[in-house]
Amino acid sequence: MQLNLTGRHVNITDPLRDYVTNKFAKLERHFDHINNVHVILDIEKLSQKAEATLHVNGGELFATSEHADMYAAIDSLIDKLDRQIIKHKEKLSRH
């Protein structure tokens, strides 16, 4: 899995990069056909935003999350993507 991390109005520190990498590694345990991930971390005034696009076999998944804390936004993003991956996996197994 290739992980691209982009920061808009935010410096991507090593701890933040490690946190994102570890969280997405957990997603890969559920579904190992994730080819490419593009994560964008953005700060807009008081809200911290995390969004990700996952290129998987058979499609593309996208989720976005906003929170006052960047780590909480990333956690929420991972939860949303986890649900989408499970749905996608179920769709693939039906065919």
GROMACS .gro file of N, CA, C and O in nm:
model
  380
    1MET      N    1   0.085  -0.118   0.000
    1MET     CA    2   0.000   0.000   0.000
    1MET      C    3   0.089   0.124   0.000
    1MET      O    4   0.177   0.137   0.083
    2GLN      N    5   0.065   0.212  -0.096
    2GLN     CA    6   0.139   0.337  -0.103
    2GLN      C    7   0.057   0.446  -0.036
    2GLN      O    8  -0.060   0.465  -0.068
    3LEU      N    9   0.118   0.517   0.059
    3LEU     CA   10   0.049   0.621   0.135
    3LEU      C   11   0.108   0.757   0.100
    3LEU      O   12   0.228   0.780   0.120
    4ASN      N   13   0.025   0.846   0.047
    4ASN     CA   14   0.066   0.984   0.018
    4ASN      C   15  -0.001   1.074   0.120
    4ASN      O   16  -0.123   1.072   0.135
    5LEU      N   17   0.077   1.154   0.189
    5LEU     CA   18   0.027   1.242   0.293
    5LEU      C   19   0.055   1.386   0.255
    5LEU      O   20   0.169   1.424   0.230
    6THR      N   21  -0.052   1.468   0.248
    6THR     CA   22  -0.040   1.607   0.210
    6THR      C   23  -0.094   1.694   0.324
    6THR      O   24  -0.197   1.662   0.382
    7GLY      N   25  -0.024   1.802   0.352
    7GLY     CA   26  -0.070   1.896   0.455
    7GLY      C   27  -0.102   2.031   0.394
    7GLY      O   28  -0.021   2.088   0.323
    8ARG      N   29  -0.223   2.080   0.419
    8ARG     CA   30  -0.263   2.214   0.375
    8ARG      C   31  -0.268   2.302   0.500
    8ARG      O   32  -0.348   2.276   0.589
    9HIS      N   33  -0.188   2.403   0.504
    9HIS     CA   34  -0.179   2.494   0.619
    9HIS      C   35  -0.137   2.423   0.746
    9HIS      O   36  -0.171   2.466   0.856
   10VAL      N   37  -0.070   2.311   0.732
   10VAL     CA   38  -0.022   2.236   0.849
   10VAL      C   39   0.109   2.169   0.814
   10VAL      O   40   0.127   2.120   0.702
   11ASN      N   41   0.203   2.171   0.908
   11ASN     CA   42   0.328   2.098   0.889
   11ASN      C   43   0.306   1.953   0.930
   11ASN      O   44   0.253   1.927   1.038
   12ILE      N   45   0.346   1.860   0.846
   12ILE     CA   46   0.332   1.718   0.879
   12ILE      C   47   0.454   1.679   0.964
   12ILE      O   48   0.563   1.663   0.911
   13THR      N   49   0.432   1.668   1.093
   13THR     CA   50   0.541   1.630   1.183
   13THR      C   51   0.559   1.478   1.180
   13THR      O   52   0.469   1.405   1.136
   14ASP      N   53   0.674   1.431   1.226
   14ASP     CA   54   0.698   1.286   1.229
   14ASP      C   55   0.595   1.211   1.313
   14ASP      O   56   0.545   1.107   1.269
   15PRO      N   57   0.559   1.260   1.435
   15PRO     CA   58   0.457   1.188   1.512
   15PRO      C   59   0.322   1.181   1.439
   15PRO      O   60   0.254   1.078   1.444
   16LEU      N   61   0.285   1.288   1.369
   16LEU     CA   62   0.159   1.289   1.294
   16LEU      C   63   0.166   1.190   1.178
   16LEU      O   64   0.072   1.114   1.154
   17ARG      N   65   0.279   1.187   1.107
   17ARG     CA   66   0.297   1.093   0.996
   17ARG      C   67   0.291   0.949   1.047
   17ARG      O   68   0.227   0.863   0.987
   18ASP      N   69   0.357   0.921   1.160
   18ASP     CA   70   0.355   0.786   1.219
   18ASP      C   71   0.214   0.746   1.259
   18ASP      O   72   0.173   0.631   1.240
   19TYR      N   73   0.140   0.840   1.317
   19TYR     CA   74   0.002   0.813   1.361
   19TYR      C   75  -0.085   0.773   1.242
   19TYR      O   76  -0.156   0.672   1.247
   20VAL      N   77  -0.077   0.850   1.134
   20VAL     CA   78  -0.156   0.821   1.013
   20VAL      C   79  -0.114   0.687   0.954
   20VAL      O   80  -0.199   0.604   0.918
   21THR      N   81   0.015   0.661   0.947
   21THR     CA   82   0.066   0.536   0.891
   21THR      C   83   0.017   0.416   0.971
   21THR      O   84  -0.028   0.316   0.913
   22ASN      N   85   0.023   0.425   1.102
   22ASN     CA   86  -0.023   0.314   1.188
   22ASN      C   87  -0.173   0.291   1.174
   22ASN      O   88  -0.218   0.176   1.171
   23LYS      N   89  -0.250   0.397   1.166
   23LYS     CA   90  -0.396   0.383   1.152
   23LYS      C   91  -0.433   0.317   1.019
   23LYS      O   92  -0.520   0.231   1.014
   24PHE      N   93  -0.365   0.357   0.912
   24PHE     CA   94  -0.398   0.298   0.782
   24PHE      C   95  -0.347   0.155   0.771
   24PHE      O   96  -0.403   0.075   0.697
   25ALA      N   97  -0.244   0.121   0.846
   25ALA     CA   98  -0.197  -0.018   0.849
   25ALA      C   99  -0.306  -0.107   0.909
   25ALA      O  100  -0.324  -0.222   0.867
   26LYS      N  101  -0.381  -0.055   1.006
   26LYS     CA  102  -0.491  -0.132   1.066
   26LYS      C  103  -0.602  -0.156   0.964
   26LYS      O  104  -0.663  -0.262   0.963
   27LEU      N  105  -0.627  -0.056   0.878
   27LEU     CA  106  -0.728  -0.074   0.772
   27LEU      C  107  -0.686  -0.185   0.677
   27LEU      O  108  -0.769  -0.260   0.629
   28GLU      N  109  -0.557  -0.193   0.651
   28GLU     CA  110  -0.507  -0.292   0.556
   28GLU      C  111  -0.526  -0.434   0.608
   28GLU      O  112  -0.535  -0.528   0.530
   29ARG      N  113  -0.536  -0.449   0.740
   29ARG     CA  114  -0.562  -0.583   0.796
   29ARG      C  115  -0.701  -0.632   0.757
   29ARG      O  116  -0.722  -0.751   0.739
   30HIS      N  117  -0.797  -0.540   0.744
   30HIS     CA  118  -0.933  -0.578   0.705
   30HIS      C  119  -0.944  -0.611   0.557
   30HIS      O  120  -1.020  -0.697   0.518
   31PHE      N  121  -0.869  -0.538   0.477
   31PHE     CA  122  -0.880  -0.553   0.332
   31PHE      C  123  -0.742  -0.529   0.271
   31PHE      O  124  -0.693  -0.417   0.272
   32ASP      N  125  -0.680  -0.633   0.221
   32ASP     CA  126  -0.542  -0.621   0.176
   32ASP      C  127  -0.526  -0.578   0.030
   32ASP      O  128  -0.415  -0.575  -0.021
   33HIS      N  129  -0.636  -0.542  -0.035
   33HIS     CA  130  -0.627  -0.500  -0.175
   33HIS      C  131  -0.633  -0.348  -0.189
   33HIS      O  132  -0.688  -0.296  -0.285
   34ILE      N  133  -0.576  -0.276  -0.092
   34ILE     CA  134  -0.567  -0.130  -0.100
   34ILE      C  135  -0.439  -0.098  -0.177
   34ILE      O  136  -0.330  -0.132  -0.132
   35ASN      N  137  -0.454  -0.034  -0.292
   35ASN     CA  138  -0.339  -0.006  -0.376
   35ASN      C  139  -0.271   0.125  -0.340
   35ASN      O  140  -0.149   0.131  -0.327
   36ASN      N  141  -0.351   0.229  -0.324
   36ASN     CA  142  -0.296   0.362  -0.307
   36ASN      C  143  -0.387   0.442  -0.214
   36ASN      O  144  -0.509   0.431  -0.224
   37VAL      N  145  -0.328   0.520  -0.125
   37VAL     CA  146  -0.405   0.604  -0.033
   37VAL      C  147  -0.351   0.746  -0.042
   37VAL      O  148  -0.230   0.766  -0.036
   38HIS      N  149  -0.441   0.842  -0.055
   38HIS     CA  150  -0.401   0.982  -0.052
   38HIS      C  151  -0.474   1.049   0.063
   38HIS      O  152  -0.596   1.058   0.063
   39VAL      N  153  -0.398   1.095   0.162
   39VAL     CA  154  -0.455   1.159   0.281
   39VAL      C  155  -0.420   1.307   0.276
   39VAL      O  156  -0.305   1.344   0.252
   40ILE      N  157  -0.521   1.391   0.300
   40ILE     CA  158  -0.500   1.535   0.306
   40ILE      C  159  -0.541   1.584   0.444
   40ILE      O  160  -0.655   1.563   0.486
   41LEU      N  161  -0.448   1.646   0.514
   41LEU     CA  162  -0.476   1.705   0.644
   41LEU      C  163  -0.481   1.856   0.625
   41LEU      O  164  -0.390   1.915   0.566
   42ASP      N  165  -0.587   1.920   0.676
   42ASP     CA  166  -0.611   2.061   0.649
   42ASP      C  167  -0.656   2.131   0.777
   42ASP      O  168  -0.732   2.073   0.856
   43ILE      N  169  -0.609   2.252   0.797
   43ILE     CA  170  -0.656   2.333   0.910
   43ILE      C  171  -0.725   2.456   0.853
   43ILE      O  172  -0.666   2.531   0.775
   44GLU      N  173  -0.852   2.474   0.891
   44GLU     CA  174  -0.929   2.591   0.849
   44GLU      C  175  -0.980   2.660   0.974
   44GLU      O  176  -1.071   2.610   1.040
   45LYS      N  177  -0.922   2.772   1.010
   45LYS     CA  178  -0.954   2.848   1.130
   45LYS      C  179  -0.955   2.757   1.252
   45LYS      O  180  -0.851   2.713   1.296
   46LEU      N  181  -1.073   2.725   1.307
   46LEU     CA  182  -1.078   2.646   1.431
   46LEU      C  183  -1.100   2.498   1.406
   46LEU      O  184  -1.096   2.418   1.499
   47SER      N  185  -1.126   2.459   1.282
   47SER     CA  186  -1.155   2.317   1.258
   47SER      C  187  -1.038   2.249   1.187
   47SER      O  188  -0.973   2.307   1.100
   48GLN      N  189  -1.012   2.128   1.229
   48GLN     CA  190  -0.907   2.046   1.169
   48GLN      C  191  -0.977   1.941   1.082
   48GLN      O  192  -1.069   1.875   1.129
   49LYS      N  193  -0.933   1.926   0.961
   49LYS     CA  194  -1.002   1.839   0.867
   49LYS      C  195  -0.906   1.733   0.814
   49LYS      O  196  -0.791   1.763   0.783
   50ALA      N  197  -0.955   1.611   0.806
   50ALA     CA  198  -0.878   1.501   0.748
   50ALA      C  199  -0.965   1.436   0.640
   50ALA      O  200  -1.083   1.410   0.663
   51GLU      N  201  -0.907   1.413   0.524
   51GLU     CA  202  -0.981   1.343   0.418
   51GLU      C  203  -0.887   1.246   0.351
   51GLU      O  204  -0.766   1.265   0.350
   52ALA      N  205  -0.947   1.140   0.298
   52ALA     CA  206  -0.866   1.036   0.235
   52ALA      C  207  -0.939   0.975   0.116
   52ALA      O  208  -1.061   0.960   0.119
   53THR      N  209  -0.861   0.941   0.015
   53THR     CA  210  -0.911   0.868  -0.100
   53THR      C  211  -0.834   0.738  -0.107
   53THR      O  212  -0.711   0.739  -0.109
   54LEU      N  213  -0.907   0.627  -0.108
   54LEU     CA  214  -0.846   0.495  -0.116
   54LEU      C  215  -0.874   0.436  -0.254
   54LEU      O  216  -0.989   0.430  -0.295
   55HIS      N  217  -0.769   0.397  -0.322
   55HIS     CA  218  -0.784   0.326  -0.450
   55HIS      C  219  -0.773   0.177  -0.417
   55HIS      O  220  -0.668   0.130  -0.375
   56VAL      N  221  -0.884   0.107  -0.435
   56VAL     CA  222  -0.887  -0.036  -0.402
   56VAL      C  223  -0.925  -0.113  -0.527
   56VAL      O  224  -0.972  -0.056  -0.625
   57ASN      N  225  -0.904  -0.245  -0.523
   57ASN     CA  226  -0.946  -0.329  -0.635
   57ASN      C  227  -1.098  -0.319  -0.647
   57ASN      O  228  -1.170  -0.346  -0.553
   58GLY      N  229  -1.144  -0.277  -0.762
   58GLY     CA  230  -1.288  -0.270  -0.785
   58GLY      C  231  -1.349  -0.136  -0.749
   58GLY      O  232  -1.470  -0.125  -0.741
   59GLY      N  233  -1.269  -0.032  -0.727
   59GLY     CA  234  -1.329   0.097  -0.700
   59GLY      C  235  -1.242   0.194  -0.625
   59GLY      O  236  -1.121   0.173  -0.609
   60GLU      N  237  -1.308   0.299  -0.577
   60GLU     CA  238  -1.240   0.405  -0.504
   60GLU      C  239  -1.329   0.444  -0.387
   60GLU      O  240  -1.450   0.457  -0.402
   61LEU      N  241  -1.270   0.463  -0.270
   61LEU     CA  242  -1.344   0.502  -0.151
   61LEU      C  243  -1.296   0.638  -0.105
   61LEU      O  244  -1.176   0.666  -0.109
   62PHE      N  245  -1.388   0.722  -0.057
   62PHE     CA  246  -1.352   0.855  -0.010
   62PHE      C  247  -1.426   0.884   0.120
   62PHE      O  248  -1.542   0.848   0.136
   63ALA      N  249  -1.356   0.949   0.212
   63ALA     CA  250  -1.420   0.992   0.337
   63ALA      C  251  -1.353   1.120   0.385
   63ALA      O  252  -1.237   1.147   0.353
   64THR      N  253  -1.428   1.197   0.462
   64THR     CA  254  -1.376   1.320   0.519
   64THR      C  255  -1.427   1.334   0.661
   64THR      O  256  -1.535   1.282   0.694
   65SER      N  257  -1.349   1.401   0.744
   65SER     CA  258  -1.386   1.416   0.884
   65SER      C  259  -1.332   1.548   0.938
   65SER      O  260  -1.220   1.587   0.905
   66GLU      N  261  -1.412   1.615   1.021
   66GLU     CA  262  -1.369   1.740   1.082
   66GLU      C  263  -1.381   1.731   1.233
   66GLU      O  264  -1.476   1.671   1.285
   67HIS      N  265  -1.285   1.790   1.303
   67HIS     CA  266  -1.287   1.791   1.450
   67HIS      C  267  -1.198   1.904   1.498
   67HIS      O  268  -1.116   1.955   1.421
   68ALA      N  269  -1.210   1.940   1.625
   68ALA     CA  270  -1.124   2.044   1.681
   68ALA      C  271  -0.980   1.995   1.698
   68ALA      O  272  -0.886   2.074   1.697
   69ASP      N  273  -0.963   1.863   1.711
   69ASP     CA  274  -0.832   1.803   1.730
   69ASP      C  275  -0.797   1.717   1.607
   69ASP      O  276  -0.880   1.638   1.562
   70MET      N  277  -0.678   1.733   1.553
   70MET     CA  278  -0.638   1.661   1.431
   70MET      C  279  -0.638   1.510   1.452
   70MET      O  280  -0.683   1.435   1.367
   71TYR      N  281  -0.590   1.464   1.568
   71TYR     CA  282  -0.585   1.320   1.595
   71TYR      C  283  -0.726   1.261   1.601
   71TYR      O  284  -0.751   1.151   1.552
   72ALA      N  285  -0.819   1.336   1.661
   72ALA     CA  286  -0.959   1.290   1.667
   72ALA      C  287  -1.020   1.286   1.526
   72ALA      O  288  -1.098   1.195   1.494
   73ALA      N  289  -0.985   1.383   1.443
   73ALA     CA  290  -1.034   1.385   1.305
   73ALA      C  291  -0.983   1.264   1.228
   73ALA      O  292  -1.057   1.200   1.153
   74ILE      N  293  -0.857   1.228   1.252
   74ILE     CA  294  -0.799   1.110   1.185
   74ILE      C  295  -0.868   0.983   1.234
   74ILE      O  296  -0.901   0.895   1.154
   75ASP      N  297  -0.893   0.973   1.365
   75ASP     CA  298  -0.964   0.856   1.420
   75ASP      C  299  -1.102   0.841   1.358
   75ASP      O  300  -1.143   0.731   1.319
   76SER      N  301  -1.175   0.951   1.349
   76SER     CA  302  -1.309   0.948   1.290
   76SER      C  303  -1.302   0.909   1.142
   76SER      O  304  -1.385   0.832   1.092
   77LEU      N  305  -1.203   0.959   1.072
   77LEU     CA  306  -1.183   0.926   0.931
   77LEU      C  307  -1.159   0.776   0.914
   77LEU      O  308  -1.217   0.711   0.826
   78ILE      N  309  -1.075   0.719   1.000
   78ILE     CA  310  -1.045   0.576   0.993
   78ILE      C  311  -1.171   0.493   1.018
   78ILE      O  312  -1.196   0.394   0.949
   79ASP      N  313  -1.254   0.536   1.115
   79ASP     CA  314  -1.380   0.465   1.142
   79ASP      C  315  -1.471   0.465   1.020
   79ASP      O  316  -1.529   0.362   0.985
   80LYS      N  317  -1.482   0.580   0.954
   80LYS     CA  318  -1.567   0.590   0.835
   80LYS      C  319  -1.514   0.500   0.722
   80LYS      O  320  -1.590   0.430   0.656
   81LEU      N  321  -1.382   0.505   0.702
   81LEU     CA  322  -1.323   0.424   0.595
   81LEU      C  323  -1.335   0.276   0.626
   81LEU      O  324  -1.354   0.195   0.535
   82ASP      N  325  -1.324   0.241   0.754
   82ASP     CA  326  -1.337   0.101   0.795
   82ASP      C  327  -1.474   0.047   0.757
   82ASP      O  328  -1.487  -0.062   0.701
   83ARG      N  329  -1.578   0.124   0.785
   83ARG     CA  330  -1.715   0.082   0.748
   83ARG      C  331  -1.728   0.069   0.597
   83ARG      O  332  -1.790  -0.025   0.547
   84GLN      N  333  -1.671   0.165   0.523
   84GLN     CA  334  -1.679   0.159   0.377
   84GLN      C  335  -1.606   0.038   0.321
   84GLN      O  336  -1.653  -0.026   0.227
   85ILE      N  337  -1.491   0.008   0.379
   85ILE     CA  338  -1.413  -0.108   0.332
   85ILE      C  339  -1.490  -0.237   0.356
   85ILE      O  340  -1.494  -0.324   0.271
   86ILE      N  341  -1.553  -0.248   0.472
   86ILE     CA  342  -1.631  -0.369   0.503
   86ILE      C  343  -1.746  -0.384   0.403
   86ILE      O  344  -1.770  -0.492   0.350
   87LYS      N  345  -1.816  -0.272   0.372
   87LYS     CA  346  -1.924  -0.276   0.272
   87LYS      C  347  -1.871  -0.316   0.136
   87LYS      O  348  -1.930  -0.397   0.065
   88HIS      N  349  -1.758  -0.258   0.098
   88HIS     CA  350  -1.697  -0.288  -0.032
   88HIS      C  351  -1.657  -0.435  -0.041
   88HIS      O  352  -1.679  -0.501  -0.144
   89LYS      N  353  -1.603  -0.486   0.068
   89LYS     CA  354  -1.560  -0.626   0.072
   89LYS      C  355  -1.680  -0.720   0.057
   89LYS      O  356  -1.675  -0.820  -0.014
   90GLU      N  357  -1.791  -0.683   0.124
   90GLU     CA  358  -1.913  -0.763   0.113
   90GLU      C  359  -1.968  -0.762  -0.030
   90GLU      O  360  -2.014  -0.863  -0.081
   91LYS      N  361  -1.962  -0.646  -0.096
   91LYS     CA  362  -2.007  -0.637  -0.235
   91LYS      C  363  -1.923  -0.727  -0.325
   91LYS      O  364  -1.976  -0.795  -0.412
   92LEU      N  365  -1.792  -0.726  -0.304
   92LEU     CA  366  -1.703  -0.809  -0.387
   92LEU      C  367  -1.729  -0.958  -0.365
   92LEU      O  368  -1.722  -1.036  -0.458
   93SER      N  369  -1.759  -0.995  -0.241
   93SER     CA  370  -1.779  -1.137  -0.211
   93SER      C  371  -1.913  -1.188  -0.266
   93SER      O  372  -1.929  -1.308  -0.286
   94ARG      N  373  -2.009  -1.098  -0.291
   94ARG     CA  374  -2.137  -1.138  -0.346
   94ARG      C  375  -2.126  -1.177  -0.493
   94ARG      O  376  -2.204  -1.256  -0.543
   95HIS      N  377  -2.030  -1.118  -0.564
   95HIS     CA  378  -2.017  -1.144  -0.708
   95HIS      C  379  -1.933  -1.265  -0.735
   95HIS      O  380  -1.845  -1.302  -0.674
   0.00000   0.00000   0.00000
